[in-house]
mmCIF file of C-alpha atoms in Angstrom:
data_model
loop_
_atom_site.group_PDB
_atom_site.id
_atom_site.type_symbol
_atom_site.label_atom_id
_atom_site.label_comp_id
_atom_site.label_asym_id
_atom_site.label_seq_id
_atom_site.Cartn_x
_atom_site.Cartn_y
_atom_site.Cartn_z
ATOM 1 C CA MET B 822 94.973 105.533 88.828
ATOM 2 C CA ASP B 823 97.340 102.987 87.324
ATOM 3 C CA SER B 824 96.049 100.771 84.569
ATOM 4 C CA ALA B 825 95.108 97.194 85.430
ATOM 5 C CA THR B 826 96.500 95.879 82.156
ATOM 6 C CA SER B 827 99.908 96.024 80.535
ATOM 7 C CA ASP B 828 101.535 94.829 77.337
ATOM 8 C CA ALA B 829 105.011 94.787 78.907
ATOM 9 C CA ARG B 830 107.086 91.684 78.222
ATOM 10 C CA THR B 831 110.079 92.002 80.541
ATOM 11 C CA PRO B 832 112.553 89.131 80.049
ATOM 12 C CA LEU B 833 113.665 87.237 83.143
ATOM 13 C CA GLY B 834 117.334 87.823 83.961
ATOM 14 C CA ALA B 835 119.683 84.889 83.499
ATOM 15 C CA SER B 836 120.983 85.316 87.061
ATOM 16 C CA ALA B 837 117.568 84.899 88.704
ATOM 17 C CA ASP B 838 117.705 81.635 90.645
ATOM 18 C CA ASN B 839 115.270 82.085 93.565
ATOM 19 C CA GLY B 840 111.565 81.869 92.791
ATOM 20 C CA PHE B 841 109.041 82.693 95.508
ATOM 21 C CA LYS B 842 105.431 81.685 95.003
ATOM 22 C CA ILE B 843 102.502 83.800 96.195
ATOM 23 C CA VAL B 844 98.860 82.830 95.801
ATOM 24 C CA VAL B 845 95.939 85.270 95.638
ATOM 25 C CA VAL B 846 92.700 83.665 96.822
ATOM 26 C CA GLY B 847 89.210 84.763 97.757
ATOM 27 C CA GLY B 848 85.582 84.488 96.770
ATOM 28 C CA PHE B 849 84.052 84.739 93.319
ATOM 29 C CA GLY B 850 84.495 88.155 91.719
ATOM 30 C CA VAL B 851 86.590 89.823 94.450
ATOM 31 C CA GLY B 852 89.297 91.081 92.065
ATOM 32 C CA LYS B 853 91.996 88.386 92.086
ATOM 33 C CA THR B 854 92.622 88.539 88.334
ATOM 34 C CA THR B 855 92.679 92.335 88.453
ATOM 35 C CA LEU B 856 95.259 92.356 91.264
ATOM 36 C CA VAL B 857 97.590 89.969 89.419
ATOM 37 C CA ARG B 858 97.269 92.033 86.241
ATOM 38 C CA SER B 859 97.950 95.318 87.995
ATOM 39 C CA VAL B 860 101.257 94.287 89.603
ATOM 40 C CA SER B 861 102.728 91.837 87.078
ATOM 41 C CA GLU B 862 105.735 93.046 85.080
ATOM 42 C CA ILE B 863 104.811 90.726 82.219
ATOM 43 C CA ARG B 864 101.586 90.285 80.350
ATOM 44 C CA PRO B 865 99.825 87.903 82.758
ATOM 45 C CA LEU B 866 98.684 84.469 81.767
ATOM 46 C CA ASN B 867 95.005 84.218 82.545
ATOM 47 C CA THR B 868 92.324 81.629 81.934
ATOM 48 C CA GLU B 869 89.267 83.844 81.904
ATOM 49 C CA GLU B 870 86.278 82.730 79.885
ATOM 50 C CA THR B 871 83.164 84.679 78.999
ATOM 51 C CA MET B 872 80.302 84.042 81.399
ATOM 52 C CA THR B 873 77.165 82.701 79.770
ATOM 53 C CA GLN B 874 73.523 82.627 80.767
ATOM 54 C CA ALA B 875 73.865 78.903 81.472
ATOM 55 C CA GLY B 876 76.552 79.671 84.039
ATOM 56 C CA GLU B 877 74.169 81.797 86.080
ATOM 57 C CA ALA B 878 72.633 78.585 87.373
ATOM 58 C CA VAL B 879 76.044 77.556 88.751
ATOM 59 C CA ASP B 880 77.682 80.795 89.905
ATOM 60 C CA ASP B 881 75.819 83.290 92.089
ATOM 61 C CA ILE B 882 76.295 86.608 90.259
ATOM 62 C CA ARG B 883 73.736 88.670 92.146
ATOM 63 C CA GLU B 884 76.476 90.707 93.847
ATOM 64 C CA VAL B 885 78.722 90.932 90.765
ATOM 65 C CA ARG B 886 76.286 91.971 88.057
ATOM 66 C CA GLY B 887 78.939 93.772 86.019
ATOM 67 C CA LYS B 888 81.168 90.688 85.758
ATOM 68 C CA SER B 889 81.342 89.319 82.203
ATOM 69 C CA ALA B 890 84.254 86.845 82.476
ATOM 70 C CA THR B 891 85.496 84.393 85.073
ATOM 71 C CA THR B 892 88.732 82.489 85.788
ATOM 72 C CA VAL B 893 88.461 78.763 85.132
ATOM 73 C CA ALA B 894 91.985 77.627 86.097
ATOM 74 C CA PHE B 895 94.378 80.247 87.490
ATOM 75 C CA ASP B 896 96.074 83.557 86.671
ATOM 76 C CA PHE B 897 99.851 83.870 86.571
ATOM 77 C CA GLY B 898 102.115 86.922 86.830
ATOM 78 C CA ARG B 899 105.690 87.773 87.785
ATOM 79 C CA ILE B 900 107.598 90.468 89.688
ATOM 80 C CA THR B 901 111.398 90.721 89.757
ATOM 81 C CA LEU B 902 112.636 91.764 93.205
ATOM 82 C CA ASP B 903 116.329 91.966 92.344
ATOM 83 C CA ALA B 904 118.892 90.225 90.128
ATOM 84 C CA ARG B 905 118.416 86.857 91.848
ATOM 85 C CA ASN B 906 114.917 86.872 93.368
ATOM 86 C CA VAL B 907 111.574 86.682 91.619
ATOM 87 C CA LEU B 908 107.982 86.532 92.859
ATOM 88 C CA TYR B 909 105.574 84.300 90.951
ATOM 89 C CA LEU B 910 101.916 85.235 91.443
ATOM 90 C CA PHE B 911 99.058 82.759 91.100
ATOM 91 C CA GLY B 912 95.445 83.901 91.210
ATOM 92 C CA ALA B 913 93.118 81.061 92.198
ATOM 93 C CA PRO B 914 89.565 80.745 90.815
ATOM 94 C CA GLY B 915 86.943 81.645 93.395
ATOM 95 C CA GLN B 916 84.036 79.391 92.465
ATOM 96 C CA GLU B 917 83.353 76.424 94.740
ATOM 97 C CA ARG B 918 83.640 73.933 91.870
ATOM 98 C CA PHE B 919 87.305 74.909 91.432
ATOM 99 C CA TRP B 920 88.311 74.712 95.086
ATOM 100 C CA PHE B 921 89.972 71.337 94.494
ATOM 101 C CA LEU B 922 92.747 73.258 92.691
ATOM 102 C CA TRP B 923 93.608 75.294 95.763
ATOM 103 C CA ASP B 924 95.424 72.604 97.740
ATOM 104 C CA ARG B 925 97.840 72.071 94.846
ATOM 105 C CA LEU B 926 98.382 75.795 94.423
ATOM 106 C CA PHE B 927 99.195 76.153 98.123
ATOM 107 C CA SER B 928 101.997 73.590 97.858
ATOM 108 C CA GLY B 929 105.375 75.324 98.093
ATOM 109 C CA THR B 930 103.780 78.733 98.625
ATOM 110 C CA LEU B 931 105.703 81.472 100.428
ATOM 111 C CA GLY B 932 102.455 83.149 101.482
ATOM 112 C CA ALA B 933 98.995 84.143 100.333
ATOM 113 C CA VAL B 934 96.759 87.169 99.951
ATOM 114 C CA VAL B 935 93.091 86.664 100.814
ATOM 115 C CA LEU B 936 91.194 89.268 98.817
ATOM 116 C CA VAL B 937 87.877 90.303 100.377
ATOM 117 C CA ASP B 938 84.807 92.121 99.101
ATOM 118 C CA THR B 939 83.358 93.554 102.327
ATOM 119 C CA ARG B 940 79.858 93.329 100.846
ATOM 120 C CA ARG B 941 80.322 89.538 100.840
ATOM 121 C CA ILE B 942 82.684 88.813 103.716
ATOM 122 C CA GLY B 943 81.363 85.284 104.161
ATOM 123 C CA ASP B 944 82.743 84.314 100.743
ATOM 124 C CA SER B 945 86.260 84.499 102.207
ATOM 125 C CA TRP B 946 85.739 81.940 104.961
ATOM 126 C CA TYR B 947 86.804 78.923 102.911
ATOM 127 C CA ALA B 948 90.063 80.511 101.744
ATOM 128 C CA ILE B 949 91.081 81.394 105.294
ATOM 129 C CA ASP B 950 90.123 77.948 106.566
ATOM 130 C CA ARG B 951 92.216 76.165 103.915
ATOM 131 C CA LEU B 952 95.250 78.409 104.464
ATOM 132 C CA GLU B 953 95.118 77.861 108.210
ATOM 133 C CA LYS B 954 94.912 74.093 107.699
ATOM 134 C CA HIS B 955 97.953 74.244 105.403
ATOM 135 C CA GLY B 956 99.844 76.451 107.843
ATOM 136 C CA THR B 957 100.428 78.979 105.056
ATOM 137 C CA PRO B 958 101.169 82.567 106.149
ATOM 138 C CA PHE B 959 98.597 84.992 104.773
ATOM 139 C CA ILE B 960 97.273 88.509 104.982
ATOM 140 C CA VAL B 961 93.779 89.843 104.274
ATOM 141 C CA ALA B 962 93.245 92.703 101.806
ATOM 142 C CA CYS B 963 89.847 94.416 101.507
ATOM 143 C CA ASN B 964 89.270 95.458 97.899
ATOM 144 C CA HIS B 965 87.272 98.651 97.322
ATOM 145 C CA PHE B 966 83.859 98.082 95.731
ATOM 146 C CA GLY B 967 81.924 100.908 97.389
ATOM 147 C CA GLY B 968 78.933 100.142 99.579
ATOM 148 C CA PRO B 969 78.881 100.214 103.396
ATOM 149 C CA VAL B 970 82.146 101.051 105.126
ATOM 150 C CA HIS B 971 83.303 98.534 107.730
ATOM 151 C CA THR B 972 85.878 99.241 110.401
ATOM 152 C CA PRO B 973 88.937 96.968 110.610
ATOM 153 C CA GLN B 974 87.571 95.690 113.910
ATOM 154 C CA ASP B 975 84.293 94.724 112.205
ATOM 155 C CA VAL B 976 86.121 92.841 109.452
ATOM 156 C CA ARG B 977 88.407 91.061 111.915
ATOM 157 C CA HIS B 978 85.428 90.012 113.996
ATOM 158 C CA ALA B 979 83.460 88.808 110.955
ATOM 159 C CA LEU B 980 86.421 86.715 109.724
ATOM 160 C CA ASP B 981 87.534 85.662 113.226
ATOM 161 C CA LEU B 982 91.069 86.715 112.266
ATOM 162 C CA ASP B 983 94.034 85.984 114.474
ATOM 163 C CA PRO B 984 95.362 89.299 115.856
ATOM 164 C CA HIS B 985 98.715 88.648 114.172
ATOM 165 C CA VAL B 986 97.220 88.425 110.658
ATOM 166 C CA PRO B 987 97.667 91.794 108.876
ATOM 167 C CA LEU B 988 94.529 93.440 107.502
ATOM 168 C CA VAL B 989 94.873 96.131 104.830
ATOM 169 C CA ASP B 990 92.706 98.079 102.388
ATOM 170 C CA CYS B 991 93.510 98.055 98.692
ATOM 171 C CA ASP B 992 92.348 98.926 95.211
ATOM 172 C CA ALA B 993 93.118 95.899 93.044
ATOM 173 C CA ARG B 994 93.127 98.106 89.927
ATOM 174 C CA SER B 995 96.057 100.178 91.185
ATOM 175 C CA ARG B 996 99.621 98.925 90.690
ATOM 176 C CA GLU B 997 100.866 100.962 93.650
ATOM 177 C CA SER B 998 98.128 99.651 95.929
ATOM 178 C CA GLY B 999 98.799 96.070 94.822
ATOM 179 C CA LYS B 1000 102.518 96.510 95.482
ATOM 180 C CA GLN B 1001 101.779 97.652 99.024
ATOM 181 C CA VAL B 1002 99.679 94.524 99.586
ATOM 182 C CA LEU B 1003 102.584 92.308 98.489
ATOM 183 C CA ILE B 1004 105.083 94.274 100.580
ATOM 184 C CA THR B 1005 102.844 93.726 103.612
ATOM 185 C CA LEU B 1006 102.704 89.986 102.894
ATOM 186 C CA VAL B 1007 106.475 89.625 102.453
ATOM 187 C CA GLN B 1008 107.113 91.536 105.683
ATOM 188 C CA HIS B 1009 104.564 89.346 107.497
ATOM 189 C CA VAL B 1010 106.326 86.200 106.275
ATOM 190 C CA LYS B 1011 109.714 87.570 107.366
ATOM 191 C CA ASN B 1012 108.344 88.415 110.805
ATOM 192 C CA ARG B 1013 106.732 85.014 111.173
ATOM 193 C CA TYR B 1014 109.966 83.184 110.443
ATOM 194 C CA ALA B 1015 112.249 85.580 112.324
ATOM 195 C CA GLY B 1016 114.541 83.810 114.778
ATOM 196 C CA PRO B 1017 117.173 81.065 114.903
ATOM 197 C CA SER B 1018 114.954 78.582 113.068
ATOM 198 C CA ALA B 1019 114.263 80.930 110.170
ATOM 199 C CA PRO B 1020 114.654 79.555 106.621
ATOM 200 C CA ALA B 1021 116.977 81.059 104.023
ATOM 201 C CA ASP B 1022 116.808 84.839 103.753
ATOM 202 C CA LEU B 1023 113.697 86.137 102.085
ATOM 203 C CA PRO B 1024 114.160 88.824 99.434
ATOM 204 C CA ARG B 1025 113.997 92.489 100.313
ATOM 205 C CA GLN B 1026 110.489 93.800 99.723
ATOM 206 C CA GLU B 1027 111.420 96.111 96.852
ATOM 207 C CA PHE B 1028 109.150 96.163 93.830
ATOM 208 C CA VAL B 1029 110.008 97.893 90.604
#
């Protein structure tokens, strides 16, 4: 399995002039920080802080007992697609008290990944609702945490997903799995905007 952390510091090419923003959202403790870390070509910026006993009264950690740190602003990573196109990744904090940040993060976003822990599917409702209200293209990725196995049909029904919204499985710790999630999102965005009214060409979905 690929490591979820990296010390790589790849410089951004001088010819890169197209930046595409992707946001990773979802409930508390679903693996957003881990996903950004696993796919970023640079050492990600993150704003994780150690969770304290006082915080247990604010954040419900009953389903994430092993979690010792939490994001308090956002995570940031980068992937170079080619000489001119770059993906910028933003991982949004999942706690309800930070939801006010989401609307700003969604501004100018190419698309979003809604990361889901199938043990706590209901925690993803707000993210999907906000993305739909913004009209932001998104896909849903079920992160592996063990526990009961749900069929794609069960997950779609529980989230009331539009049939055109892609649903994939992933392991947020794996770089290869995370890359496949982003490839699925980019392809979904390209398909959504296909036609005479399409915006400027989106980058090819090639990840190094």
